[in-house]
Amino acid sequence: MDLLHRAPAPLRRAAVPVVTRFRPSPRPTVRALAIGPDGRVVRHLVRHRAPYRMVTSACVLGGLLILGSLLERGIAVCALPPRDATAPAHPQPAG
């Protein structure tokens, strides 16, 4: 890949379809962090291969964590991770 940066423009253009075909796509992941006043992570939620992605907002309601996204057509609801947990909780799409 680094060699292509120095290659002539026609060669770079010809290489684009080949390179994009083999480029790995990002792994679908949901992640939410609660940061305490001292800057430490208080709660941590992470879910790989989640059907819900691009979380842009989070709200706590009772013992639930409600996640919003600009990309998805609904919300995700999951159990609020314990305060000291490092193990991920698993969100379930709702709506």
PDB file of C-alpha atoms in Angstrom:
ATOM      1  CA  MET A   1       0.000   0.000   0.000  1.00  0.00           C
ATOM      2  CA  ASP A   2       2.776   2.460   0.834  1.00  0.00           C
ATOM      3  CA  LEU A   3       4.343   1.899  -2.571  1.00  0.00           C
ATOM      4  CA  LEU A   4       1.118   3.019  -4.272  1.00  0.00           C
ATOM      5  CA  HIS A   5       1.388   6.477  -2.694  1.00  0.00           C
ATOM      6  CA  ARG A   6       4.538   7.101  -4.727  1.00  0.00           C
ATOM      7  CA  ALA A   7       3.254   5.447  -7.919  1.00  0.00           C
ATOM      8  CA  PRO A   8       2.024   7.476 -10.916  1.00  0.00           C
ATOM      9  CA  ALA A   9      -1.631   8.560 -10.818  1.00  0.00           C
ATOM     10  CA  PRO A  10      -2.837   6.174 -13.590  1.00  0.00           C
ATOM     11  CA  LEU A  11      -1.389   3.203 -11.704  1.00  0.00           C
ATOM     12  CA  ARG A  12      -3.000   4.353  -8.439  1.00  0.00           C
ATOM     13  CA  ARG A  13      -6.393   4.707 -10.153  1.00  0.00           C
ATOM     14  CA  ALA A  14      -6.086   1.235 -11.682  1.00  0.00           C
ATOM     15  CA  ALA A  15      -5.205  -0.273  -8.289  1.00  0.00           C
ATOM     16  CA  VAL A  16      -8.219   1.170  -6.432  1.00  0.00           C
ATOM     17  CA  PRO A  17     -10.731  -1.592  -7.371  1.00  0.00           C
ATOM     18  CA  VAL A  18      -8.259  -4.324  -6.455  1.00  0.00           C
ATOM     19  CA  VAL A  19      -7.273  -2.759  -3.139  1.00  0.00           C
ATOM     20  CA  THR A  20     -10.850  -1.985  -2.059  1.00  0.00           C
ATOM     21  CA  ARG A  21     -11.932  -5.559  -2.779  1.00  0.00           C
ATOM     22  CA  PHE A  22      -9.411  -6.950  -0.273  1.00  0.00           C
ATOM     23  CA  ARG A  23      -9.675  -4.223   2.351  1.00  0.00           C
ATOM     24  CA  PRO A  24     -11.255  -5.603   5.541  1.00  0.00           C
ATOM     25  CA  SER A  25     -14.481  -3.927   6.569  1.00  0.00           C
ATOM     26  CA  PRO A  26     -14.850  -2.651  10.121  1.00  0.00           C
ATOM     27  CA  ARG A  27     -16.228  -5.093  12.651  1.00  0.00           C
ATOM     28  CA  PRO A  28     -19.789  -4.168  13.704  1.00  0.00           C
ATOM     29  CA  THR A  29     -19.488  -3.124  17.355  1.00  0.00           C
ATOM     30  CA  VAL A  30     -21.643  -1.331  19.899  1.00  0.00           C
ATOM     31  CA  ARG A  31     -19.769   0.426  22.682  1.00  0.00           C
ATOM     32  CA  ALA A  32     -20.878   2.750  25.471  1.00  0.00           C
ATOM     33  CA  LEU A  33     -18.781   4.150  28.307  1.00  0.00           C
ATOM     34  CA  ALA A  34     -19.866   5.903  31.486  1.00  0.00           C
ATOM     35  CA  ILE A  35     -17.120   8.222  32.702  1.00  0.00           C
ATOM     36  CA  GLY A  36     -17.050   9.344  36.344  1.00  0.00           C
ATOM     37  CA  PRO A  37     -16.209  12.868  37.546  1.00  0.00           C
ATOM     38  CA  ASP A  38     -12.607  11.784  38.151  1.00  0.00           C
ATOM     39  CA  GLY A  39     -12.224  10.652  34.513  1.00  0.00           C
ATOM     40  CA  ARG A  40     -12.274   6.915  35.234  1.00  0.00           C
ATOM     41  CA  VAL A  41     -14.537   4.490  33.370  1.00  0.00           C
ATOM     42  CA  VAL A  42     -17.444   3.680  35.698  1.00  0.00           C
ATOM     43  CA  ARG A  43     -19.428   1.401  33.371  1.00  0.00           C
ATOM     44  CA  HIS A  44     -18.423  -0.231  30.110  1.00  0.00           C
ATOM     45  CA  LEU A  45     -20.665  -1.910  27.556  1.00  0.00           C
ATOM     46  CA  VAL A  46     -19.254  -3.528  24.429  1.00  0.00           C
ATOM     47  CA  ARG A  47     -20.922  -5.919  21.997  1.00  0.00           C
ATOM     48  CA  HIS A  48     -19.250  -7.290  18.857  1.00  0.00           C
ATOM     49  CA  ARG A  49     -21.283  -8.379  15.822  1.00  0.00           C
ATOM     50  CA  ALA A  50     -24.245  -6.443  17.188  1.00  0.00           C
ATOM     51  CA  PRO A  51     -27.277  -5.878  14.976  1.00  0.00           C
ATOM     52  CA  TYR A  52     -27.399  -2.313  16.355  1.00  0.00           C
ATOM     53  CA  ARG A  53     -24.556   0.054  15.507  1.00  0.00           C
ATOM     54  CA  MET A  54     -23.305   3.621  15.552  1.00  0.00           C
ATOM     55  CA  VAL A  55     -24.628   4.476  19.008  1.00  0.00           C
ATOM     56  CA  THR A  56     -24.839   8.253  19.390  1.00  0.00           C
ATOM     57  CA  SER A  57     -26.797   8.568  22.640  1.00  0.00           C
ATOM     58  CA  ALA A  58     -27.418   6.630  25.830  1.00  0.00           C
ATOM     59  CA  CYS A  59     -29.905   7.072  28.664  1.00  0.00           C
ATOM     60  CA  VAL A  60     -30.414   5.130  31.895  1.00  0.00           C
ATOM     61  CA  LEU A  61     -33.987   4.208  32.820  1.00  0.00           C
ATOM     62  CA  GLY A  62     -34.300   2.061  35.931  1.00  0.00           C
ATOM     63  CA  GLY A  63     -31.876  -0.828  35.445  1.00  0.00           C
ATOM     64  CA  LEU A  64     -31.882  -0.461  31.660  1.00  0.00           C
ATOM     65  CA  LEU A  65     -29.597   1.319  29.246  1.00  0.00           C
ATOM     66  CA  ILE A  66     -31.427   2.826  26.260  1.00  0.00           C
ATOM     67  CA  LEU A  67     -29.232   3.400  23.194  1.00  0.00           C
ATOM     68  CA  GLY A  68     -30.026   5.688  20.287  1.00  0.00           C
ATOM     69  CA  SER A  69     -28.447   5.878  16.860  1.00  0.00           C
ATOM     70  CA  LEU A  70     -28.569   8.205  13.877  1.00  0.00           C
ATOM     71  CA  LEU A  71     -28.088   5.184  11.625  1.00  0.00           C
ATOM     72  CA  GLU A  72     -30.654   2.697  12.971  1.00  0.00           C
ATOM     73  CA  ARG A  73     -34.452   2.916  12.741  1.00  0.00           C
ATOM     74  CA  GLY A  74     -35.120   2.247  16.417  1.00  0.00           C
ATOM     75  CA  ILE A  75     -33.578   2.073  19.840  1.00  0.00           C
ATOM     76  CA  ALA A  76     -31.665  -0.695  21.610  1.00  0.00           C
ATOM     77  CA  VAL A  77     -32.450  -1.661  25.194  1.00  0.00           C
ATOM     78  CA  CYS A  78     -30.057  -3.652  27.363  1.00  0.00           C
ATOM     79  CA  ALA A  79     -29.322  -4.327  31.004  1.00  0.00           C
ATOM     80  CA  LEU A  80     -27.264  -1.607  32.645  1.00  0.00           C
ATOM     81  CA  PRO A  81     -23.758  -3.002  33.155  1.00  0.00           C
ATOM     82  CA  PRO A  82     -22.697  -3.217  36.815  1.00  0.00           C
ATOM     83  CA  ARG A  83     -20.517  -0.376  38.079  1.00  0.00           C
ATOM     84  CA  ASP A  84     -17.305  -2.361  38.285  1.00  0.00           C
ATOM     85  CA  ALA A  85     -17.939  -4.781  35.425  1.00  0.00           C
ATOM     86  CA  THR A  86     -15.511  -5.296  32.611  1.00  0.00           C
ATOM     87  CA  ALA A  87     -17.621  -8.065  31.082  1.00  0.00           C
ATOM     88  CA  PRO A  88     -19.843  -6.734  28.286  1.00  0.00           C
ATOM     89  CA  ALA A  89     -23.617  -6.560  28.485  1.00  0.00           C
ATOM     90  CA  HIS A  90     -25.523  -7.454  25.313  1.00  0.00           C
ATOM     91  CA  PRO A  91     -27.984  -4.924  23.813  1.00  0.00           C
ATOM     92  CA  GLN A  92     -31.145  -6.140  22.106  1.00  0.00           C
ATOM     93  CA  PRO A  93     -32.701  -4.042  19.315  1.00  0.00           C
ATOM     94  CA  ALA A  94     -36.154  -2.691  20.131  1.00  0.00           C
ATOM     95  CA  GLY A  95     -38.757  -0.978  17.994  1.00  0.00           C
TER      96      GLY A  95
END
